[in-house]
Short mmCIF file of C-alpha atoms in Angstrom, two decimals:
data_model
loop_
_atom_site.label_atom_id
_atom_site.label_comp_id
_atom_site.label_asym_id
_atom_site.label_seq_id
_atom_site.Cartn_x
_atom_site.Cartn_y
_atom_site.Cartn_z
CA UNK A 1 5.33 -22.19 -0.92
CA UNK A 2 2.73 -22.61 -3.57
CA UNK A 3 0.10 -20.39 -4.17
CA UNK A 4 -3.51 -20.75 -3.15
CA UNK A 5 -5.82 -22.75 -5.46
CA UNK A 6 -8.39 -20.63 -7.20
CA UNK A 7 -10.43 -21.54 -10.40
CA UNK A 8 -9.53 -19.52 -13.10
CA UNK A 9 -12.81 -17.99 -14.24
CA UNK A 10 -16.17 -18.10 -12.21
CA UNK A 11 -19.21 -16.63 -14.52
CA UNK A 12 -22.77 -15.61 -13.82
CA UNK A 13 -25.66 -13.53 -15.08
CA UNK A 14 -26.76 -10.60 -13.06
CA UNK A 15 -28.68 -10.97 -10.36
CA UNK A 16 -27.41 -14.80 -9.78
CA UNK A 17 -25.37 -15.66 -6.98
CA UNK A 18 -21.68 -17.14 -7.83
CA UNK A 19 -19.21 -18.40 -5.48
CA UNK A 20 -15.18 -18.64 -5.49
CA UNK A 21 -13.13 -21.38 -4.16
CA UNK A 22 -9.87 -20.89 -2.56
CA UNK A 23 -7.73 -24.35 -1.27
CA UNK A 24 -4.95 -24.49 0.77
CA UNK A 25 -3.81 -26.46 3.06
CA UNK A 26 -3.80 -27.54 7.29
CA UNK A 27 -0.75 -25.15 7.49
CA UNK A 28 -2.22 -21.67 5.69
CA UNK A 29 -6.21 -21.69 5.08
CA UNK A 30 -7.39 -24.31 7.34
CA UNK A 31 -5.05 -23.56 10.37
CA UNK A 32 -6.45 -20.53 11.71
CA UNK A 33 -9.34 -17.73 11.01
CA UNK A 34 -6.95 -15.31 9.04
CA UNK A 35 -8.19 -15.93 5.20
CA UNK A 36 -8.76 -12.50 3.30
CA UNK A 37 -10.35 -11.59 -0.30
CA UNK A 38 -9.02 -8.39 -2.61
CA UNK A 39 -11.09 -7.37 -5.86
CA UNK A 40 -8.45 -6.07 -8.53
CA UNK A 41 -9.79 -4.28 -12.10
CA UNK A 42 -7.08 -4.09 -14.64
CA UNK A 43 -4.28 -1.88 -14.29
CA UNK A 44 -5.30 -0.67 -10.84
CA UNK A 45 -4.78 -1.53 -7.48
CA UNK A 46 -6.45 -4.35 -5.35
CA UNK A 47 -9.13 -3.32 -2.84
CA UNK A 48 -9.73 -4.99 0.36
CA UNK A 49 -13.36 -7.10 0.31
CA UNK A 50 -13.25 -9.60 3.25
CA UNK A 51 -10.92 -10.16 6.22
CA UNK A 52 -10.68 -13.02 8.89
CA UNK A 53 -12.88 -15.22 6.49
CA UNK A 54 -15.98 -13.71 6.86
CA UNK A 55 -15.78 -9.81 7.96
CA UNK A 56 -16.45 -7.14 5.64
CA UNK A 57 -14.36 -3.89 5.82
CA UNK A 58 -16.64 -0.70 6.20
CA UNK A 59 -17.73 0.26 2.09
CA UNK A 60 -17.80 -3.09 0.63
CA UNK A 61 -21.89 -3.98 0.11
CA UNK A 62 -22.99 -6.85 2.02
CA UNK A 63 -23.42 -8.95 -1.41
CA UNK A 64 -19.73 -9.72 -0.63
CA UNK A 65 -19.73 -12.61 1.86
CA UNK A 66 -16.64 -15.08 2.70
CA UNK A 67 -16.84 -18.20 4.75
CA UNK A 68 -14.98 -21.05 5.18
CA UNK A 69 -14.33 -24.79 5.77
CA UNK A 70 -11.74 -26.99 6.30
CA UNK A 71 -8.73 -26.53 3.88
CA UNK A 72 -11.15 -24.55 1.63
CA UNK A 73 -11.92 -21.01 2.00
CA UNK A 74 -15.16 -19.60 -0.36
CA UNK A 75 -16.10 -15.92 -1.69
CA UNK A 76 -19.76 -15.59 -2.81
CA UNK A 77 -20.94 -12.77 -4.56
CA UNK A 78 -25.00 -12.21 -4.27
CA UNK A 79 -27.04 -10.20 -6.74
CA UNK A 80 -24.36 -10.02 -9.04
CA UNK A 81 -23.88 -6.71 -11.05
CA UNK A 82 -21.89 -5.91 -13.99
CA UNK A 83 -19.53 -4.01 -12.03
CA UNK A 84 -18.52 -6.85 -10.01
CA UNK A 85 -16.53 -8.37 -13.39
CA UNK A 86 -12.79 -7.93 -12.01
CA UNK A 87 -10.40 -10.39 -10.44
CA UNK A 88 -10.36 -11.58 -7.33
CA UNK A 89 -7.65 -13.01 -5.11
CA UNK A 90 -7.83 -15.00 -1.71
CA UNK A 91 -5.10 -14.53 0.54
CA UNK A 92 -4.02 -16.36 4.21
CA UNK A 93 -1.64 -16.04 6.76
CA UNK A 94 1.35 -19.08 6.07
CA UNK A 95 3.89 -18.47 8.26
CA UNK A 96 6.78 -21.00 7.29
CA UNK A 97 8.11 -20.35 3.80
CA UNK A 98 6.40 -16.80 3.75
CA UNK A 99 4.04 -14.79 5.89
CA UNK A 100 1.51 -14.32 3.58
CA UNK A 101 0.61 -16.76 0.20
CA UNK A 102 -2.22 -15.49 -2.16
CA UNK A 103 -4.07 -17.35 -4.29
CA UNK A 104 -4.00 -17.74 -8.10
CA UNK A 105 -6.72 -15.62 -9.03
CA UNK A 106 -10.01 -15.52 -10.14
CA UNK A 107 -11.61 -14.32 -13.01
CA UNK A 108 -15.07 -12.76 -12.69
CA UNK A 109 -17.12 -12.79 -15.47
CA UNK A 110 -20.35 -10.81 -15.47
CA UNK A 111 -22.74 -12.54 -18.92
CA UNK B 1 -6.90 11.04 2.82
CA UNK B 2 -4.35 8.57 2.55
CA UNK B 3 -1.71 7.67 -0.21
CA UNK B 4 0.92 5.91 -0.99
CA UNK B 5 2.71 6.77 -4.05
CA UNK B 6 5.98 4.17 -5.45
CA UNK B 7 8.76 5.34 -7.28
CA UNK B 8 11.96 4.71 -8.39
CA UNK B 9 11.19 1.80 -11.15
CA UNK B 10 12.62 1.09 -14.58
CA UNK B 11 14.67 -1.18 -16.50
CA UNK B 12 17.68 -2.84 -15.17
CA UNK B 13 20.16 -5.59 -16.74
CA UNK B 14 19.56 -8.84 -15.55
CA UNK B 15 22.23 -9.12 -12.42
CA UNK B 16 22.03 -5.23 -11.46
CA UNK B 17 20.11 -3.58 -8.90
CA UNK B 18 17.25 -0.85 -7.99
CA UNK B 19 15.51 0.62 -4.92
CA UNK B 20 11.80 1.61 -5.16
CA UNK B 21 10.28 4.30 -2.14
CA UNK B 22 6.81 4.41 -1.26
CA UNK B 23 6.17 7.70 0.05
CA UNK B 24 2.89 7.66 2.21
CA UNK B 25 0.22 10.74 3.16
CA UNK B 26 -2.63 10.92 5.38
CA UNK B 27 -2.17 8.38 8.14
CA UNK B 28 0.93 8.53 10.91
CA UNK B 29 3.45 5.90 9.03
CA UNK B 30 5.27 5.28 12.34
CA UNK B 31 2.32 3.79 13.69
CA UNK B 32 2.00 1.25 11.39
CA UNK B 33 4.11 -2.24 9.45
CA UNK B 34 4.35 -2.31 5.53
CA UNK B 35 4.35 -4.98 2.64
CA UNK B 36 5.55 -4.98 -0.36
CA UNK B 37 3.60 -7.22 -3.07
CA UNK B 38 4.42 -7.55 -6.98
CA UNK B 39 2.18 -8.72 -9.95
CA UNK B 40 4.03 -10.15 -13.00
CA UNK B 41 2.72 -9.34 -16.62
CA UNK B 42 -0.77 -11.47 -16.43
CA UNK B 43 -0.32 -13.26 -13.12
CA UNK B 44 -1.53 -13.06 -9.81
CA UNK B 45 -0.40 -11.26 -6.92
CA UNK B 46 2.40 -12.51 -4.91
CA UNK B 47 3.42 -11.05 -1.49
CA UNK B 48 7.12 -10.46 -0.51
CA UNK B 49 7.77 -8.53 2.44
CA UNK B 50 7.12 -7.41 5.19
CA UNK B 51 8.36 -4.42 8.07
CA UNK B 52 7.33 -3.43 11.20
CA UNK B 53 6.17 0.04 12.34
CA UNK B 54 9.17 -0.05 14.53
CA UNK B 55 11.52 -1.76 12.09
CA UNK B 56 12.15 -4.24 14.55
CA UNK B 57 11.08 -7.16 12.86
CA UNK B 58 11.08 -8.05 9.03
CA UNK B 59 10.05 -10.89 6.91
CA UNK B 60 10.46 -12.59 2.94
CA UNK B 61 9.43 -14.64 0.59
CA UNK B 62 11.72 -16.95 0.23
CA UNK B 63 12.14 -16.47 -3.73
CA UNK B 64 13.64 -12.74 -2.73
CA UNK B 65 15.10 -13.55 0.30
CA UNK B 66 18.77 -13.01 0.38
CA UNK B 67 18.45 -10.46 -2.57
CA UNK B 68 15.38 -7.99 -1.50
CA UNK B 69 15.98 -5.38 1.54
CA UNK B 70 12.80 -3.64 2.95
CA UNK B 71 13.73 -0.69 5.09
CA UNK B 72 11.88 2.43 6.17
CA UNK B 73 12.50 6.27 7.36
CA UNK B 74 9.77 7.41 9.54
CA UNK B 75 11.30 11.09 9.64
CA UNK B 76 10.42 10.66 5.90
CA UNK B 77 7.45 8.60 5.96
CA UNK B 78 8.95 6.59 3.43
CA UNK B 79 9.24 2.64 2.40
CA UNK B 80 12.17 1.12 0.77
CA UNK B 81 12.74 -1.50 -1.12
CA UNK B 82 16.42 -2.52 -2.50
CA UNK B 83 16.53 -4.78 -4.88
CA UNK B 84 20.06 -6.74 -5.77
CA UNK B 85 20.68 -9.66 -8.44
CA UNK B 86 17.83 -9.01 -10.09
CA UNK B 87 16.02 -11.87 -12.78
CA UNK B 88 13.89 -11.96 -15.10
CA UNK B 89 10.94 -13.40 -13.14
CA UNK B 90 11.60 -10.15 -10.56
CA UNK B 91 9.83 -8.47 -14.07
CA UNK B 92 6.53 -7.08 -12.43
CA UNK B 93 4.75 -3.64 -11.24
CA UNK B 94 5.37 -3.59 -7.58
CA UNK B 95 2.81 -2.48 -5.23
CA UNK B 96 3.81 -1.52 -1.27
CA UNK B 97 0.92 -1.65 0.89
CA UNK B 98 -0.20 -0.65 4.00
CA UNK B 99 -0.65 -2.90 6.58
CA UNK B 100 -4.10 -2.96 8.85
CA UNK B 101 -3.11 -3.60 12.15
CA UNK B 102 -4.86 -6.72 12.67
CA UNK B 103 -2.18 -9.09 13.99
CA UNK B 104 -1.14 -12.45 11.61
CA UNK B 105 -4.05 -11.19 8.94
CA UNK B 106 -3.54 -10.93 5.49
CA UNK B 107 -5.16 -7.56 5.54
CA UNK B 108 -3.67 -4.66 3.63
CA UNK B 109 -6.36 -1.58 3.98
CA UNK B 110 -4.32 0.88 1.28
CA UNK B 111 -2.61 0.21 -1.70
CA UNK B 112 -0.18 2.02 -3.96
CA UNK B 113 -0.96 2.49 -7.34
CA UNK B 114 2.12 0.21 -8.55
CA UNK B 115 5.40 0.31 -10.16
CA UNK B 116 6.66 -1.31 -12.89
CA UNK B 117 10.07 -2.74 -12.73
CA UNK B 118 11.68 -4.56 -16.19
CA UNK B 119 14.33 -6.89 -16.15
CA UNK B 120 15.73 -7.42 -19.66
CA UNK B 121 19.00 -6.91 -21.74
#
């Protein structure tokens, strides 16, 4: 199972809006509702940002919104702020060669 | 609060094997499934397995499966994973997560802080 398809770097100056692609396929990302978004800094942990495409987990500012169509699954950052330079990662539900497939990863570059 | 602390990584010869535990605070762990996900040197995140609270149901990647063995002792609220015929590309800092509870999603709410395991000569 291949991974998700992400752009490699996404950049925008603060306060602009920026938005991340994700593309899969009929059988992960477009077959059902279940696409999710982490935010990873170096060295730590990823955090949790979105969840069934567009729901935000209790903590994460509503500048983080997800939506989605088709094969294509999209994270778009509002008002961005310096601290919002990290990676991100989409993620879906797969279910034949592996539960789960992320994507390749987005790099987040705050000018 | 909750936590999840890994353990039991290092470097092993190409061929041998090692188990990593996730030991887990501040939430009931028999109440809930957990993943394991790894992160090579500069790459993205790739999921590998999965268990459920009640052990009765596990699932793999396919590039582990056959090798990796996710297992779990509630009476220690602790995660295993054992890992046999190890490669190079198994060379990554391994993360075990816990899993939300929403059924099918991606969603994993708590994250250890990651382990790195080396596979070299």
């Amino acid at each position: 199972q291949s991974a998700l398809t992400q752009p490699a770097s996404v950049s925008g100056s603060p306060g602009q809006s920026i938005t991340i692609s994700c593309i899969g396929t009929s059988s992960d990302v477009g077959g059902h509702n279940l696409v999710t978004w982490y935010q990873q800094y170096p060295g730590k942990a990823p955090k949790l940002m979105i969840y069934d495409v567009t729901k935000r987990p209790s903590g994460v500012p509503n500048r983080f919104s997800g939506s989605k169509s088709g094969n294509t699954a999209s994270l778009t950052i509002s008002g961005l702020q310096a601290q919002d330079e990290a990676d991100y990662y989409c993620c879906s539900y797969e279910g034949i060669n592996s539960l789960y497939v992320f994507g390749t990863g987005t790099k987040v570059i705050v000018l | 609060q909750v936590q999840l602390v890994e353990s039991g990584g290092g470097v092993v010869q190409p061929g041998g094997s090692l188990r990593l535990s996730c030991t887990v605070s501040g939430f009931t762990f028999s109440s809930y499934g957990m993943h394991w996900v790894r992160q090579a040197p500069g790459k993205g995140l790739e999921w590998l397995t999965f268990i459920k609270h009640d052990a009765s149901e596990k699932y793999y990647t396919d590039s582990v499966k056959g090798r990796f063995t996710v297992s779990r002792d509630d009476s220690k609220s602790t995660l295993y994973l054992q890992m046999n015929t190890l490669r190079g590309d198994d060379t990554a800092v391994y993360y075990c997560a816990k899993d939300g509870g929403i059924s099918g999603a991606c969603y994993f709410d708590y994250w250890g802080q990651g382990i790195l395991v080396t596979v070299s000569s």
